[in-house]
Short mmCIF file of C-alpha atoms in Angstrom, two decimals:
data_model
loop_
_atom_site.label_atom_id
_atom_site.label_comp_id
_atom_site.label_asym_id
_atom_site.label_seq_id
_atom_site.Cartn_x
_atom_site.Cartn_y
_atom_site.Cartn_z
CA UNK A 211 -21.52 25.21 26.08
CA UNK A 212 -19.43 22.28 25.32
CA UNK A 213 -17.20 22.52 22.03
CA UNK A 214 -15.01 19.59 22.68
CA UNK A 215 -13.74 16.93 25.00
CA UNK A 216 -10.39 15.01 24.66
CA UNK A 217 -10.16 12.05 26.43
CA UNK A 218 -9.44 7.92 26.79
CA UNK A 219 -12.10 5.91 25.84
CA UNK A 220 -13.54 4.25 28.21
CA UNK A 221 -16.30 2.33 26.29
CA UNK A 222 -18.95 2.12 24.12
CA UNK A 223 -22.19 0.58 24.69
CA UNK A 224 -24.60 -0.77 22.00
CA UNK A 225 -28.19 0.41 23.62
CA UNK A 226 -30.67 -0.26 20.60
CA UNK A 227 -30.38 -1.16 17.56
CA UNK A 228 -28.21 1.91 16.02
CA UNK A 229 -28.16 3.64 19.38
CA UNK A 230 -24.14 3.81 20.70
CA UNK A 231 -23.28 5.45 24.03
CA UNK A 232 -19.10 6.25 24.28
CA UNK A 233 -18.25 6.93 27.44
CA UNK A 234 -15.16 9.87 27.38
CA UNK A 235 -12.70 9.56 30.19
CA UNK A 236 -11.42 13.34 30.81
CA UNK A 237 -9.40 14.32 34.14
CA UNK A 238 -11.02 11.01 35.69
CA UNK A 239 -14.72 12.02 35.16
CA UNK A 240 -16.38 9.86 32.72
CA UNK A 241 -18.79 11.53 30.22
CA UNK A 242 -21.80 9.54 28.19
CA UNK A 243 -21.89 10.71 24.96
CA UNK A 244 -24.55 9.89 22.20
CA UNK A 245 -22.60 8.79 18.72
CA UNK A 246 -23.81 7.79 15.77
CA UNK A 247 -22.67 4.64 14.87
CA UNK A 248 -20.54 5.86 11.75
CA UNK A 249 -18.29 7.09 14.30
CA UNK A 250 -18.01 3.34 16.44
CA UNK A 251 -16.02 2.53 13.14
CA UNK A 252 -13.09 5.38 13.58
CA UNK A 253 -12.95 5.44 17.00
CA UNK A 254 -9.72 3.92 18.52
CA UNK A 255 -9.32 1.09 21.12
CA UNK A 256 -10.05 1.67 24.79
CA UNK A 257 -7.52 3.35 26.17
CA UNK A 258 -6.63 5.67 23.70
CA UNK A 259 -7.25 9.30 23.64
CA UNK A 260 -9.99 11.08 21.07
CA UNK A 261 -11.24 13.95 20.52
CA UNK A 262 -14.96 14.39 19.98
CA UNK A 263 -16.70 17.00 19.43
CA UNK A 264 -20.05 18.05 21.25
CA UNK A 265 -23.61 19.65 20.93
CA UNK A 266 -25.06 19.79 24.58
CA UNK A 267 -28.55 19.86 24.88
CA UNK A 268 -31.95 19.49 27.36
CA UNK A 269 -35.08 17.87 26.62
CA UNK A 270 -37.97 17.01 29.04
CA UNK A 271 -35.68 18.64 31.79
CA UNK A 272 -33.00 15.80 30.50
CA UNK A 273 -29.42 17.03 29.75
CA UNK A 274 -27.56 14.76 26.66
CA UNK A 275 -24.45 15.26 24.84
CA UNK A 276 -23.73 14.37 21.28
CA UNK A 277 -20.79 13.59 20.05
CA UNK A 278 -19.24 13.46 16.43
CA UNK A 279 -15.53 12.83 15.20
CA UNK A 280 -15.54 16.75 13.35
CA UNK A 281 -17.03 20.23 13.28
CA UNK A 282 -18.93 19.55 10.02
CA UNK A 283 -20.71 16.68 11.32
CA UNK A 284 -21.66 18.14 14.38
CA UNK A 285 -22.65 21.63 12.32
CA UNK A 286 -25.11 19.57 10.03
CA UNK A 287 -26.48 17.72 12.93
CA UNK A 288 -27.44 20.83 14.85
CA UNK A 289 -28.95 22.61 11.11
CA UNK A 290 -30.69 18.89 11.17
CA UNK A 291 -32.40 20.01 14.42
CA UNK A 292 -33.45 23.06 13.30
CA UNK A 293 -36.09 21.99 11.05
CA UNK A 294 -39.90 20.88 12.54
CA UNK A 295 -39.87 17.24 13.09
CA UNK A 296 -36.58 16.13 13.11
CA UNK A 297 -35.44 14.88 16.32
CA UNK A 298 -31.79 13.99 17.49
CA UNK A 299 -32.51 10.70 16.50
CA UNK A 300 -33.23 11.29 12.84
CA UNK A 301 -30.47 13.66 12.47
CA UNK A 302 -28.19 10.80 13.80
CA UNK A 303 -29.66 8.68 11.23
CA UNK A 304 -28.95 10.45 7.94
CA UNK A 305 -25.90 11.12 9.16
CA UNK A 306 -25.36 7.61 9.57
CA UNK A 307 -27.26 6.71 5.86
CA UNK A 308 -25.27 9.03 4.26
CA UNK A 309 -21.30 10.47 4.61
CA UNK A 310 -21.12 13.66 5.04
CA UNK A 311 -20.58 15.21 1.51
CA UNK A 312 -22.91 13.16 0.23
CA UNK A 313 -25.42 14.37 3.03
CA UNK A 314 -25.21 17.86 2.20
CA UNK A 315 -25.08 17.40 -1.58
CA UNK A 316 -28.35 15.58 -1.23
CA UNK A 317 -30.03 17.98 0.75
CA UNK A 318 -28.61 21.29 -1.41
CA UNK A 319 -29.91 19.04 -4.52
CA UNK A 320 -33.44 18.29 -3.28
CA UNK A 321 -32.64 14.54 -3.52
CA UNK A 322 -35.45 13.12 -1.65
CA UNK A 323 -35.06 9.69 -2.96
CA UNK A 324 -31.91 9.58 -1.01
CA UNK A 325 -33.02 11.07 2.10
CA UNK A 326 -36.04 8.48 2.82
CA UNK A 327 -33.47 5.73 2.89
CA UNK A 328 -32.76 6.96 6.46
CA UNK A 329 -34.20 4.94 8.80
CA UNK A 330 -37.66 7.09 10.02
CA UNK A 331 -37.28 9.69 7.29
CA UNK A 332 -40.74 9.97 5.17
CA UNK A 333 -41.13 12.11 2.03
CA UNK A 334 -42.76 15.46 3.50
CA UNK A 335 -39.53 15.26 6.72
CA UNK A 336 -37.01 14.72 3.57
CA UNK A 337 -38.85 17.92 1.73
CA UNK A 338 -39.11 19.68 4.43
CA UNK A 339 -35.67 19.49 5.41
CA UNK A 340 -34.31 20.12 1.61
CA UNK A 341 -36.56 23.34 1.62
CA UNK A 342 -35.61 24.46 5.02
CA UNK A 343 -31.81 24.07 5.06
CA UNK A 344 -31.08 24.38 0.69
CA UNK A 345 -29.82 28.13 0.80
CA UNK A 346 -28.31 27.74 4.79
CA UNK A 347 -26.20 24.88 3.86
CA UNK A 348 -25.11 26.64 0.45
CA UNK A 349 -23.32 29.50 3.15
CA UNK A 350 -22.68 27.03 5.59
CA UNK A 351 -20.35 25.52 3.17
CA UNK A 352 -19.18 28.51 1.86
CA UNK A 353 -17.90 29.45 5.49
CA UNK A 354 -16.23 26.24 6.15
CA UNK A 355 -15.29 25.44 3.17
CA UNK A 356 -16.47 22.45 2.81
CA UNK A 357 -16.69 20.67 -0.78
CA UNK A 358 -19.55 18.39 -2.08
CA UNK A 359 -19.25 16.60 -4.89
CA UNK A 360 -21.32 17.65 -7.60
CA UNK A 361 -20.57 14.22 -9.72
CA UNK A 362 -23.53 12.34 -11.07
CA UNK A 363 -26.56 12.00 -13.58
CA UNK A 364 -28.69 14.61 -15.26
CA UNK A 365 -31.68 15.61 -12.91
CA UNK A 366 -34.51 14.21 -15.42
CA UNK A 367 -32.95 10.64 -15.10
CA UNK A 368 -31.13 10.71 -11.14
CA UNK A 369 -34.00 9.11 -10.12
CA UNK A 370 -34.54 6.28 -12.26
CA UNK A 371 -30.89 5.34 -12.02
CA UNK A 372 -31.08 5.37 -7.93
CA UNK A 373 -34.40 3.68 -7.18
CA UNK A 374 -33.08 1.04 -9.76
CA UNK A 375 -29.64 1.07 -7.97
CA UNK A 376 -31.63 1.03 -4.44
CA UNK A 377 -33.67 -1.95 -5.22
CA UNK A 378 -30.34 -4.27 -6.32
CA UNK A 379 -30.03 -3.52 -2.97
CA UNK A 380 -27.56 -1.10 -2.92
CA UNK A 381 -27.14 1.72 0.12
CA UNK A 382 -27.88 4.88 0.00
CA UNK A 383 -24.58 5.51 0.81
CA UNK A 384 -23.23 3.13 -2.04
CA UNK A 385 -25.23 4.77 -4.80
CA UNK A 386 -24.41 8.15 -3.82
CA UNK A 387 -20.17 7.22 -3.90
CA UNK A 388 -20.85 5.05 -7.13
CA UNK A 389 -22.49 7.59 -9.27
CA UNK A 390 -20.06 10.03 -7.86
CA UNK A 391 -17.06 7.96 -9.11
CA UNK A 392 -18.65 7.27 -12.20
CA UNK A 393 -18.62 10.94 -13.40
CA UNK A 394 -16.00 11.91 -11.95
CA UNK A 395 -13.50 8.96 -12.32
CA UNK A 396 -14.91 7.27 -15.72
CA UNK A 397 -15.94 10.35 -17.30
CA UNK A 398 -19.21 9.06 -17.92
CA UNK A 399 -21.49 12.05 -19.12
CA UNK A 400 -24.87 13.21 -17.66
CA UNK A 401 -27.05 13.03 -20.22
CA UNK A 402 -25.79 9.09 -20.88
CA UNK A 403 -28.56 6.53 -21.33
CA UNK A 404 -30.30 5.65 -18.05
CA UNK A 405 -29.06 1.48 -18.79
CA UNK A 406 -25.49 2.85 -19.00
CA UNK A 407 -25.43 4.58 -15.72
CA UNK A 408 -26.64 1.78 -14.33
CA UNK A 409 -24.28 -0.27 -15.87
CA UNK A 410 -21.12 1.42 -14.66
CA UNK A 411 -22.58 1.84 -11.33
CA UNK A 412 -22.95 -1.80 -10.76
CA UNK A 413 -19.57 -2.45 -12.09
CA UNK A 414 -17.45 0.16 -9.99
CA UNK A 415 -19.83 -1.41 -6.70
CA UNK A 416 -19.03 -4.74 -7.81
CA UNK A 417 -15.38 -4.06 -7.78
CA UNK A 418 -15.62 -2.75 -4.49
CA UNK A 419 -17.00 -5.80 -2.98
CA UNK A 420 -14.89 -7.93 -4.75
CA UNK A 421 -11.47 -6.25 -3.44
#
């Protein structure tokens, strides 16, 4: 109904915990729009003009509008929706867990580990939504060609590496981009000793913190 709205910002409002509001001046009508809080981060000062764009929908007789910084985002978010159980606010959460690539790399992969670090996001939700939306967002990202990374350990020890990773105390986020870089960047290869991933995980993440 909605595709887009380009506007001045006229705030943003913190409502709960990871809840954000923006309100979206356009032709001097202000418009509420649900964000996730990713976005708060890359949105410019008040006063300047965005574009967001929006998925409209009406629950309990309620009209909301959602907004997200680009098409992907908001594409993900409404496959998200599609699957039984998953609510707007979940679907704003692992979008906020995880970036983008990382998001649909997960999901393609059958990483559940990853998905449950989402804040309401239990194992059966996580398999459900890696079994529901695997072979959708394979053509989804086909069509918009969109890349995901494809950087990181062999399957038999992912796991081990990130629930070590996780309980350092690392994000979901963090591992994902670490073990990414790792492969890709360091040349580090798959079938390297569990210790070793972990290793040059910790090392490229401690570099980032201490720059």
């Amino acid at each position: 109904m909605i595709s887009y709205l380009k506007g001045i910002v006229a705030g943003i409002q913190n409502n709960n915990g990871p809840r954000y509001t923006l309100t979206l001046e356009v032709n001097g009508i202000g418009y509420d729009l649900q964000i996730p809080a990713r976005l708060v981060q890359q949105l410019p000062n008040s006063g300047s003009e965005v574009q967001i764009f929006t998925h409209y929908q009406v629950r309990e007789e309620i009209p909301m509008l959602y907004g997200f910084g680009s098409p992907g985002e908001r594409d993900v978010f409404r496959h998200l929706l599609s699957v039984s159980g998953v609510g707007a606010a979940l679907a704003i959460a692992l979008l906020d867990t995880l970036e983008l690539p990382e998001l649909v790399q997960t999901i393609i992969t059958g990483n559940i580990q990853l998905l449950i670090q989402a804040p309401g996001v239990g194992k059966k939700i996580a398999e459900r939504i890696c079994l529901e939306l695997k072979s959708k967002l394979v053509e989804w990202r086909k069509t918009a060609g969109f890349f995901v990374a494809t950087g990181g350990p062999a399957p038999g020890i992912l796991e081990e590496v990130q629930m070590t990773l996780l309980a350092l105390g690392y994000t979901a986020n963090e591992v994902s981009h670490a073990l990414h870089v790792v492969s890709e960047d360091i040349g580090l290869p798959k079938d390297a000793y569990v210790e070793e991933w972990i290793k040059q995980a910790i090392a490229h993440l401690s570099s980032e913190y201490s720059q």
